[in-house]
Short mmCIF file of C-alpha atoms and ligand atoms in Angstrom, two decimals:
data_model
loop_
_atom_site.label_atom_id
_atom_site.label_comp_id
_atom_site.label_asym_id
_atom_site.label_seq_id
_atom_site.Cartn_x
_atom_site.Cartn_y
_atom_site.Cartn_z
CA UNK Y 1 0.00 0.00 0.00
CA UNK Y 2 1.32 3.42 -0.76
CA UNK Y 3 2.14 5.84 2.02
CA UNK Y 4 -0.53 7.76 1.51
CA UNK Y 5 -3.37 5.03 1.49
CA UNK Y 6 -1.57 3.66 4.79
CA UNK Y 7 -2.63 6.98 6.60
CA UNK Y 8 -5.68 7.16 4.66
CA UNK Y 9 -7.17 3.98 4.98
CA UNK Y 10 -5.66 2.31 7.66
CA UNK Y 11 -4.69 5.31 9.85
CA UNK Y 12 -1.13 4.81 10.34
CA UNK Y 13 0.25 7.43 12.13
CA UNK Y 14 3.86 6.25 11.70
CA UNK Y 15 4.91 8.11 8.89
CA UNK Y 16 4.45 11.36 7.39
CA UNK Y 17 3.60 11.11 3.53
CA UNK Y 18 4.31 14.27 1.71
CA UNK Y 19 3.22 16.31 -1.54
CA UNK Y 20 2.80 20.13 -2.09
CA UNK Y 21 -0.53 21.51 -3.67
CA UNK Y 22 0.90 23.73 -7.00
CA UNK Y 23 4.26 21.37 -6.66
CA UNK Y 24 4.41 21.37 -10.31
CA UNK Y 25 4.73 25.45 -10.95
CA UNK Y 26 6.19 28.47 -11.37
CA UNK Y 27 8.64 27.92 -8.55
CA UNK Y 28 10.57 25.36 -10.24
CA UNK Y 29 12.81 26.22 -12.84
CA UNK Y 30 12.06 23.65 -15.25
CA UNK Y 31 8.65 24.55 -15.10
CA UNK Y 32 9.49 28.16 -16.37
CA UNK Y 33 11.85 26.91 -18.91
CA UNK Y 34 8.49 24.87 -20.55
CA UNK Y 35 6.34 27.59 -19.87
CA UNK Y 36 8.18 30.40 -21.77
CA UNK Y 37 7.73 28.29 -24.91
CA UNK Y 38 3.73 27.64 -24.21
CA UNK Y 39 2.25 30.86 -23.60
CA UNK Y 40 -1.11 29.25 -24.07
CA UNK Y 41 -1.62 27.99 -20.63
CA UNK Y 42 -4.65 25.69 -21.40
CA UNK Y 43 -3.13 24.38 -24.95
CA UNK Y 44 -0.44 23.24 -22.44
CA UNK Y 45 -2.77 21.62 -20.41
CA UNK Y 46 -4.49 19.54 -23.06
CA UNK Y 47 -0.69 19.19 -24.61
CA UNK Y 48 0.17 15.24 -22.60
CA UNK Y 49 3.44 14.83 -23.27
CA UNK Y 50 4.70 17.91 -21.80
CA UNK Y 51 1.67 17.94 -19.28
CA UNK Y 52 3.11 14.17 -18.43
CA UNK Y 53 6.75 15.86 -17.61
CA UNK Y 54 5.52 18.64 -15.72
CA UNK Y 55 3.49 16.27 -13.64
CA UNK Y 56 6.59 14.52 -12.56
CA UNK Y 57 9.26 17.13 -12.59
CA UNK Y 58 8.73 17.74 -8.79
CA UNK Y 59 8.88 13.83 -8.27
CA UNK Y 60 11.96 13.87 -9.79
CA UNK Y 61 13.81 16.46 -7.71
CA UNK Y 62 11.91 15.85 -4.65
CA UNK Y 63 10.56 12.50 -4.30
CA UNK Y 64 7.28 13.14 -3.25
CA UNK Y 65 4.79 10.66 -2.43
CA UNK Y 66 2.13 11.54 -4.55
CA UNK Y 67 2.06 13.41 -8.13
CA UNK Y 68 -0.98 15.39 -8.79
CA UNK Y 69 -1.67 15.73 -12.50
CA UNK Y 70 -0.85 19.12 -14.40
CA UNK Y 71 -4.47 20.71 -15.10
CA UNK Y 72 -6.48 22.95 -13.75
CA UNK Y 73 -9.54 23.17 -11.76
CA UNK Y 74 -11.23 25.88 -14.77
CA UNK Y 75 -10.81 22.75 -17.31
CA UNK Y 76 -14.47 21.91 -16.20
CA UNK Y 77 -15.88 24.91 -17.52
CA UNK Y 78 -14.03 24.65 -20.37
CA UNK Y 79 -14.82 21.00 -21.10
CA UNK Y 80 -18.61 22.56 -20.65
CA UNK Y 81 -17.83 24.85 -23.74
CA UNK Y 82 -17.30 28.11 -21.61
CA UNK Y 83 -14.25 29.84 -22.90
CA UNK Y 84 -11.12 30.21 -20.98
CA UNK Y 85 -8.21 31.69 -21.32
CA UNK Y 86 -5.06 32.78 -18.90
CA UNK Y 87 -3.67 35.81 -19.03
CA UNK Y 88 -0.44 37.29 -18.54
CA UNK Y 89 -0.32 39.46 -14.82
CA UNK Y 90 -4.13 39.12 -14.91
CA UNK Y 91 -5.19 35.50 -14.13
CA UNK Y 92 -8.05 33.70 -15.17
CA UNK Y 93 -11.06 34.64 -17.91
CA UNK Y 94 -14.00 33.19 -18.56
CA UNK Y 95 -16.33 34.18 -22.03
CA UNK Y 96 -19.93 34.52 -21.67
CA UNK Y 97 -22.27 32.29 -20.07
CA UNK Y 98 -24.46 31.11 -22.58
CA UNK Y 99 -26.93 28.94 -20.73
CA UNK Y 100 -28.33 27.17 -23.57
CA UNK Y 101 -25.26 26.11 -25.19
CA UNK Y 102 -24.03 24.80 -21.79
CA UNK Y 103 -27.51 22.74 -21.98
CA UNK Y 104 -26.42 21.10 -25.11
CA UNK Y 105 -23.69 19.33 -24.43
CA UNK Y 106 -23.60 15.79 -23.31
CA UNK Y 107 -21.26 14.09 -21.59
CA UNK Y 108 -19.95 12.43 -24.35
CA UNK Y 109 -18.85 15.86 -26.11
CA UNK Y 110 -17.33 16.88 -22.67
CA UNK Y 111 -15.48 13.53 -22.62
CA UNK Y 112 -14.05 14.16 -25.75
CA UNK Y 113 -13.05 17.67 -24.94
CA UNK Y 114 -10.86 16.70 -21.80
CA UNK Y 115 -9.35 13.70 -23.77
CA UNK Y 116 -6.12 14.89 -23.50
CA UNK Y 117 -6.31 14.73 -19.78
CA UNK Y 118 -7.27 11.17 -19.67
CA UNK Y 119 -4.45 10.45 -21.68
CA UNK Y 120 -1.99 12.08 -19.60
CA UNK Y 121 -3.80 9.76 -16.56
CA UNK Y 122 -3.20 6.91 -18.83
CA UNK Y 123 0.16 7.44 -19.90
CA UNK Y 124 1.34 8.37 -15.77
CA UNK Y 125 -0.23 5.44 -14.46
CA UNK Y 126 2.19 2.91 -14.92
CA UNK Y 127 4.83 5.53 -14.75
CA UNK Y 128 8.23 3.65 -13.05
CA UNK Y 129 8.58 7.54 -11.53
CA UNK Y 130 5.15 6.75 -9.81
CA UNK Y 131 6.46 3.59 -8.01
CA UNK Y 132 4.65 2.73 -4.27
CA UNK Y 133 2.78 6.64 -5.09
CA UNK Y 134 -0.51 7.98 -5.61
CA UNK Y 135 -1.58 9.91 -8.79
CA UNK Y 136 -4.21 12.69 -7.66
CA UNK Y 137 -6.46 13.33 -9.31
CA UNK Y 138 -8.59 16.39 -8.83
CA UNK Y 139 -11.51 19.12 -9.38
CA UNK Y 140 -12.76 22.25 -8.29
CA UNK Y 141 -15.48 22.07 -6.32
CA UNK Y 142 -19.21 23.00 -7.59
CA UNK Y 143 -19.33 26.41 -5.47
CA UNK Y 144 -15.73 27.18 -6.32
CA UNK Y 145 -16.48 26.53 -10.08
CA UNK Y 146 -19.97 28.68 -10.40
CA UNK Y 147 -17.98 31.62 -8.89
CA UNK Y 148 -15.67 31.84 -11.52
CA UNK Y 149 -18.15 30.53 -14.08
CA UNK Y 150 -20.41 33.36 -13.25
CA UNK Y 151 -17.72 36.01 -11.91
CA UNK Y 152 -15.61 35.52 -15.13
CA UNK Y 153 -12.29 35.85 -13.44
CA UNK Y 154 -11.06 35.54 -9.93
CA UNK Y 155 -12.67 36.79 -6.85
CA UNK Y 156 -9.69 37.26 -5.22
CA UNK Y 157 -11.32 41.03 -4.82
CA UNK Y 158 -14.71 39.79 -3.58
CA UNK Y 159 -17.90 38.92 -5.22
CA UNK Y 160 -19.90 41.66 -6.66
CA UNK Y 161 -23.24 42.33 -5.34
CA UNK Y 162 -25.27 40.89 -8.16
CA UNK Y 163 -23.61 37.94 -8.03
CA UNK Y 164 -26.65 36.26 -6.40
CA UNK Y 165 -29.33 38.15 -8.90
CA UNK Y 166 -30.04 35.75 -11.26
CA UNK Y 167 -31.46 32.91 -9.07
CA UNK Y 168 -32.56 30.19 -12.10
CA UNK Y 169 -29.16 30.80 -13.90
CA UNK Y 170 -27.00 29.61 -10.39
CA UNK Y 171 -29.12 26.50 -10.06
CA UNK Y 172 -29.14 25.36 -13.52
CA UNK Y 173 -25.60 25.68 -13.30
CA UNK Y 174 -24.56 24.44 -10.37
CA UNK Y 175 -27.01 20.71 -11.42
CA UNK Y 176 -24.34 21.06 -14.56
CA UNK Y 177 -21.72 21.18 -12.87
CA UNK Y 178 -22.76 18.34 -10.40
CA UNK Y 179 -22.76 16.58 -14.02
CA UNK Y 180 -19.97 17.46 -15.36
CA UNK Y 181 -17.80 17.32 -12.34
CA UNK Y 182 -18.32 13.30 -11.43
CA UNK Y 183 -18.07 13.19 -15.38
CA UNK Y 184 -14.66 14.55 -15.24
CA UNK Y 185 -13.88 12.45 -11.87
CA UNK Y 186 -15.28 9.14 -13.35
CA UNK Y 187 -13.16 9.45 -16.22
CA UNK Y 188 -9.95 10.74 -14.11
CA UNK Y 189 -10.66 7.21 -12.06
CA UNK Y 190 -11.02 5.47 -14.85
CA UNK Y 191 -7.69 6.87 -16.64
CA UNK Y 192 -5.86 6.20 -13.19
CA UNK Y 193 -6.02 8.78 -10.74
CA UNK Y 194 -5.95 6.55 -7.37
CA UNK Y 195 -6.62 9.48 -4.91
CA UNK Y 196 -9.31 12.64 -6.07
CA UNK Y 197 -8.94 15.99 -4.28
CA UNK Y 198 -11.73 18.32 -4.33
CA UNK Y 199 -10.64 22.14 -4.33
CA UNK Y 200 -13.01 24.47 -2.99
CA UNK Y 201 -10.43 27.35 -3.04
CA UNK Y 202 -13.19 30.02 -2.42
CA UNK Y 203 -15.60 28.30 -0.10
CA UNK Y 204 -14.71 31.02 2.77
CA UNK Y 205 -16.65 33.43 0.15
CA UNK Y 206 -19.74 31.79 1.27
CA UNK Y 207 -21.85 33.57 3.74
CA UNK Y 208 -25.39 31.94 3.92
CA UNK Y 209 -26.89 29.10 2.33
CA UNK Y 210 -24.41 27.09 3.58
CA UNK Y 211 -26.09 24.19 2.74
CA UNK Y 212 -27.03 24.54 -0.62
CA UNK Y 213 -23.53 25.77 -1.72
CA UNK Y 214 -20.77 24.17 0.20
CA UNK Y 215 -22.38 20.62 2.42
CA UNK Y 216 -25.26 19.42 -0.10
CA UNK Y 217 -23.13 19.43 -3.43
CA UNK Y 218 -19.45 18.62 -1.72
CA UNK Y 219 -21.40 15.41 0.26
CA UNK Y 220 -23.05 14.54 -3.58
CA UNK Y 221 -19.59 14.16 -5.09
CA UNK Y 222 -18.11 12.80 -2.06
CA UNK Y 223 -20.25 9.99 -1.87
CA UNK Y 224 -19.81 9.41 -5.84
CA UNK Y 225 -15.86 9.28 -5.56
CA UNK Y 226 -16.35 6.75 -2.36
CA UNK Y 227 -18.80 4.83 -4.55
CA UNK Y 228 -16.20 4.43 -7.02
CA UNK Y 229 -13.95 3.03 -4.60
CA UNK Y 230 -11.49 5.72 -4.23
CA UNK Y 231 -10.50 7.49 -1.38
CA UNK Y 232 -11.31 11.58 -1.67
CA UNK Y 233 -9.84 14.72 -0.16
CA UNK Y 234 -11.23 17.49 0.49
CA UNK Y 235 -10.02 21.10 0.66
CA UNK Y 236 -12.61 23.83 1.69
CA UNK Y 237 -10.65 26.37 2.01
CA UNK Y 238 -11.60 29.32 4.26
CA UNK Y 239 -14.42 27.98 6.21
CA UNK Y 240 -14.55 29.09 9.41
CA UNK Y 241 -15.72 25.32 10.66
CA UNK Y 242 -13.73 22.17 9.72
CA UNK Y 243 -14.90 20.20 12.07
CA UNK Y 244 -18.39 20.37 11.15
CA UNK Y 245 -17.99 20.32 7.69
CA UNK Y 246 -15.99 16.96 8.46
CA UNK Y 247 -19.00 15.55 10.08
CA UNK Y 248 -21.46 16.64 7.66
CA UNK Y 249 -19.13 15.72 4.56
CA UNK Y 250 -17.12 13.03 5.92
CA UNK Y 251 -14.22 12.84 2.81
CA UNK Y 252 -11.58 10.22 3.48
CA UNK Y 253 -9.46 13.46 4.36
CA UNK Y 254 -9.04 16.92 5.17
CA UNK Y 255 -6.83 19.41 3.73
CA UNK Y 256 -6.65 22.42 6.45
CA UNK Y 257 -5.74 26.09 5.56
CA UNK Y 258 -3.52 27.94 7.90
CA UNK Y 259 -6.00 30.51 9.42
CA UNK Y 260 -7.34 27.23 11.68
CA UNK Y 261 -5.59 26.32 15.22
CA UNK Y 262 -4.21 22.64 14.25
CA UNK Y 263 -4.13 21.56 17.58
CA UNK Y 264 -7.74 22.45 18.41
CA UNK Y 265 -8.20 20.46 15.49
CA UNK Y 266 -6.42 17.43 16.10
CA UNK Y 267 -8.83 17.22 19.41
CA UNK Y 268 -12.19 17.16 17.61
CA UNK Y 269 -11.29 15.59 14.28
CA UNK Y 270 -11.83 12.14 13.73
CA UNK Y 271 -10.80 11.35 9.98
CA UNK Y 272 -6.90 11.60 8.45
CA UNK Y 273 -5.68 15.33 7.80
CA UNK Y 274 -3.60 16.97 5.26
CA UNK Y 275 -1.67 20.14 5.05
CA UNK Y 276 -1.58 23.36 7.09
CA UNK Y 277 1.62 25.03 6.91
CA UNK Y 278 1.52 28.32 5.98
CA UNK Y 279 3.37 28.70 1.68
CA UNK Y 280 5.12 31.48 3.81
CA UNK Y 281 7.24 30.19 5.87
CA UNK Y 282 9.04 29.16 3.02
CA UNK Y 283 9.49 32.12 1.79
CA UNK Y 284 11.26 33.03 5.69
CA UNK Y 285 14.73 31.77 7.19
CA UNK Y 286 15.35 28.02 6.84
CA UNK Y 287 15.64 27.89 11.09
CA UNK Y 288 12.00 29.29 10.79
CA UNK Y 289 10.98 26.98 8.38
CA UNK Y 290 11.88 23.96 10.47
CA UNK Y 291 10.51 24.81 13.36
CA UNK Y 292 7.14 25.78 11.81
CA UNK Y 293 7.22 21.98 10.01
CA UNK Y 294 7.63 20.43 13.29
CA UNK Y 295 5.12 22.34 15.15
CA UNK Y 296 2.67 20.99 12.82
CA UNK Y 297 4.32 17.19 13.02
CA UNK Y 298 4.70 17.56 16.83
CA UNK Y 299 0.72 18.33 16.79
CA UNK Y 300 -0.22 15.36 14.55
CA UNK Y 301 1.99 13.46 16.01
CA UNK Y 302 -0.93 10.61 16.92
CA UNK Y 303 -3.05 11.42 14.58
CA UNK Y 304 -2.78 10.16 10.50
CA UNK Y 305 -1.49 13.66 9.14
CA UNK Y 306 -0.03 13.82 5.31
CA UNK Y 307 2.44 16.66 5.35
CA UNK Y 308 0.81 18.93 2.94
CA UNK Y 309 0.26 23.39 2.73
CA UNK Y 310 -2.19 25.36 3.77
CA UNK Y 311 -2.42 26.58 0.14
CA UNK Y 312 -0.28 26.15 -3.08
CA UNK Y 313 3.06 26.86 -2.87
CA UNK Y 314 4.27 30.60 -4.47
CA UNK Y 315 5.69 31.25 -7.02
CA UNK Y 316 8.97 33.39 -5.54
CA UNK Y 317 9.61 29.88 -3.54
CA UNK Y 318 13.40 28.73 -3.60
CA UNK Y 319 14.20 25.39 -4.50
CA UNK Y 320 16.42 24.92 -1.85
CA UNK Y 321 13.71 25.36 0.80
CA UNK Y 322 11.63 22.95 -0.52
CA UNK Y 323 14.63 20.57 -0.25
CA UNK Y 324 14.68 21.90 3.43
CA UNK Y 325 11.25 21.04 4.06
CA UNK Y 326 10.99 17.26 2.78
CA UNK Y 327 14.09 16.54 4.67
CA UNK Y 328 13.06 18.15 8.03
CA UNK Y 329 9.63 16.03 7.53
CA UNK Y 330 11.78 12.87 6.36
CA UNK Y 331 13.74 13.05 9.12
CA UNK Y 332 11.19 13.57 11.43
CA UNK Y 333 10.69 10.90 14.88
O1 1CP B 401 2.40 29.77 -15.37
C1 1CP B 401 1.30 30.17 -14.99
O2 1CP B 401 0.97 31.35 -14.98
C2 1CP B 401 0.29 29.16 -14.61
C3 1CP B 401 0.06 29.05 -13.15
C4 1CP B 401 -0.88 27.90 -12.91
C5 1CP B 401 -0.52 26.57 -12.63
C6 1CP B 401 0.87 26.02 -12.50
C7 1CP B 401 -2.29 27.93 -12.98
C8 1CP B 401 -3.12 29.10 -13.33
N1 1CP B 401 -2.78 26.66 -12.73
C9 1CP B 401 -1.73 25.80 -12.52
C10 1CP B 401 -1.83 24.34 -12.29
C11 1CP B 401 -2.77 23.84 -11.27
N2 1CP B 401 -3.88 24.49 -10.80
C12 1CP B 401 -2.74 22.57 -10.66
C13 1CP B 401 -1.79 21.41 -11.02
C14 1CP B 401 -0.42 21.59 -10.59
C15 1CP B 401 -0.08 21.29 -9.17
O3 1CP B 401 -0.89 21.48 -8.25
O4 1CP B 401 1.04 20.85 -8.96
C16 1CP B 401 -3.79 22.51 -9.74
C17 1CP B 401 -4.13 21.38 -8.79
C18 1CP B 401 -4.51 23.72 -9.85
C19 1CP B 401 -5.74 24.01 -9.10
C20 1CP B 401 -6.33 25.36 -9.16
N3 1CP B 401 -6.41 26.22 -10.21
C21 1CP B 401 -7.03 25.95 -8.07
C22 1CP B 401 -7.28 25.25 -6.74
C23 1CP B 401 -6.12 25.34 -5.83
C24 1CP B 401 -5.76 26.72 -5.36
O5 1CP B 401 -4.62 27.12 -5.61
O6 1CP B 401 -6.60 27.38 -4.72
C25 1CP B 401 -7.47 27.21 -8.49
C26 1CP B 401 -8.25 28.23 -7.68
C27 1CP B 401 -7.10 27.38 -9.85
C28 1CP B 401 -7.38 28.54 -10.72
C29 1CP B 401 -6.14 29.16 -11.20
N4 1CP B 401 -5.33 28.60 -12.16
C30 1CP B 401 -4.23 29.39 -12.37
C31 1CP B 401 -4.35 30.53 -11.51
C32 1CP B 401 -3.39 31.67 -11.45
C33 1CP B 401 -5.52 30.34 -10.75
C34 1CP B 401 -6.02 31.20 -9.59
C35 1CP B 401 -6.58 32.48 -10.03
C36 1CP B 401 -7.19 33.24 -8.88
O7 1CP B 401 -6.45 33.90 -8.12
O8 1CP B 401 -8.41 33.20 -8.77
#
């Protein structure tokens, strides 16, 4: 059983497993190198062979225990025929949301627009890089999805206060997305992804309706990925309550951000975490850096913990510290 699985499923708190959300980025070299011949971001996406080397260019260097494809969590939307492009300094843009076009498509045309994801599953899976280590797998989640879907870029400034207007349009599109996204995960599973994280990246945007926006439709996918056999992760990032939305939800694990109190946590939580650290204290003195790791290792010290961030790793983040990090968790009794 892979490291991972043996705190997931069988809640071994011996070891610490470790991956980084973002570890295949901007912060690596190699990555940059690729990336300053593929301005397109999404053609590079959809391109597998240099998706495939990407995905394991942080396995190479560091080892990690699990690789987590190169995609992105906006490929949903685009597989549902709403444009999207990446732009330079600016981030993410969506094109118009055309309602009825969205209605047309079937699953089978969303299939084949995402094929070259499910080939870059295919062609990881038996990947002698991927030895005794999970592929992840992943998606956005529906709320973090219909914000961008209906904000049109990121909402890293807030929502805008007719976000909520149109009342029909967010529930027809959030029962498409529900679609689309076990779509996308039951062909991920089916290409190979042996873990599936869900990403709700701006679930602390949410500030009633809790249920119809973050529990009902995380729990519907939840279930669906458990159905499938597979365990699922998930990653609401923001909310002011993990430990409700763990009972409510109940994923396999739970990614934490690092606004929450880990060792409150590790009292009231009852399923496997992930992550925490803040993408910071990289950024800070390598003395710092260790003794922030082992805080959080020291805390989830009985408790099945995958060493993980609190968020992706930036972008300004020197390679040597990551090297620092996996070796201070590595070493770690
Ligand atoms: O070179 C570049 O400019 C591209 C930067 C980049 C990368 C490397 C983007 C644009 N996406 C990705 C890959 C990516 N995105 C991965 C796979 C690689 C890995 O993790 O190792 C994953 C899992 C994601 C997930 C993702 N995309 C999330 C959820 C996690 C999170 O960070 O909160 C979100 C919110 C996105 C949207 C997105 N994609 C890219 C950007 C800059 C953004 C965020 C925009 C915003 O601020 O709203």
């Amino acid at each position: 059983m892979t490291p991972i699985k043996e705190c997931l499923i069988n809640k071994s708190t011996k070891t610490n497993p470790i991956w980084l959300m973002r570890q295949a980025g901007r912060y690596l070299p190699e990555f940059r190198e690729i990336r300053k011949e593929n301005p397109d971001f999404i053609k590079l996406c959809l391109n597998p062979n240099l998706a495939k080397d990407i995905t394991l260019q942080p396995i190479k260097r560091f080892d990690f225990d699990a690789a987590i494809i190169f995609s992105d969590i906006l490929m949903v939307p685009y597989g549902m025929g709403q444009s999207v492009e990446f732009k330079k300094n600016f981030g993410p843009s969506l094109g118009s949301l055309e309602l009825n076009k969205l209605q047309n498509v079937t699953k089978n045309d969303f299939t084949k627009n995402l094929s070259s994801v499910y080939k870059l599953l295919s062609s990881l899976k038996n990947s002698e890089d991927l030895e005794n280590k999970d592929l992840i797998g992943f998606v956005g989640a529906p709320w973090t999805l219909l914000v961008y879907m209906i904000n049109k870029t990121s909402p890293k400034n807030g929502l805008s206060g007719d976000f909520f207007k149109d009342e029909i349009l967010i529930n027809e599109v959030l029962d498409l997305l529900d679609k689309f996204i076990k779509t996308h995960i039951e062909n991920q599973i089916n290409a190979g992804a042996t873990i599936i994280q869900i990403f709700d990246s701006w679930a602390g945007l949410i500030q009633n309706n809790f249920d119809k926006f973050l529990y009902n439709p995380t729990l519907s996918l939840v279930n669906y990925v458990k159905n499938l056999g597979v365990p699922v992760i998930c990653f609401p990032r923001g909310i002011s309550d993990y430990v409700k939305f763990s009972k409510i939800v109940k994923p396999s694990m739970i990614n934490i951000d690092y606004d929450v109190d880990p060792g409150i946590l590790t009292k009231s939580l009852d399923i496997p975490v992930q992550g925490g650290l803040d993408p910071k204290f990289l950024l800070s003195s390598k003395e710092n850096l260790k003794k922030q790791v082992k805080k959080y290792l020291e805390i989830f010290k009985d408790h099945p913990y995958v060493f993980n961030l609190g968020h992706g790793i930036l972008p300004e983040t020197q390679v040597e510290m990551v090297y620092e990090l996996v070796e201070t968790v590595r070493s770690y009794k």
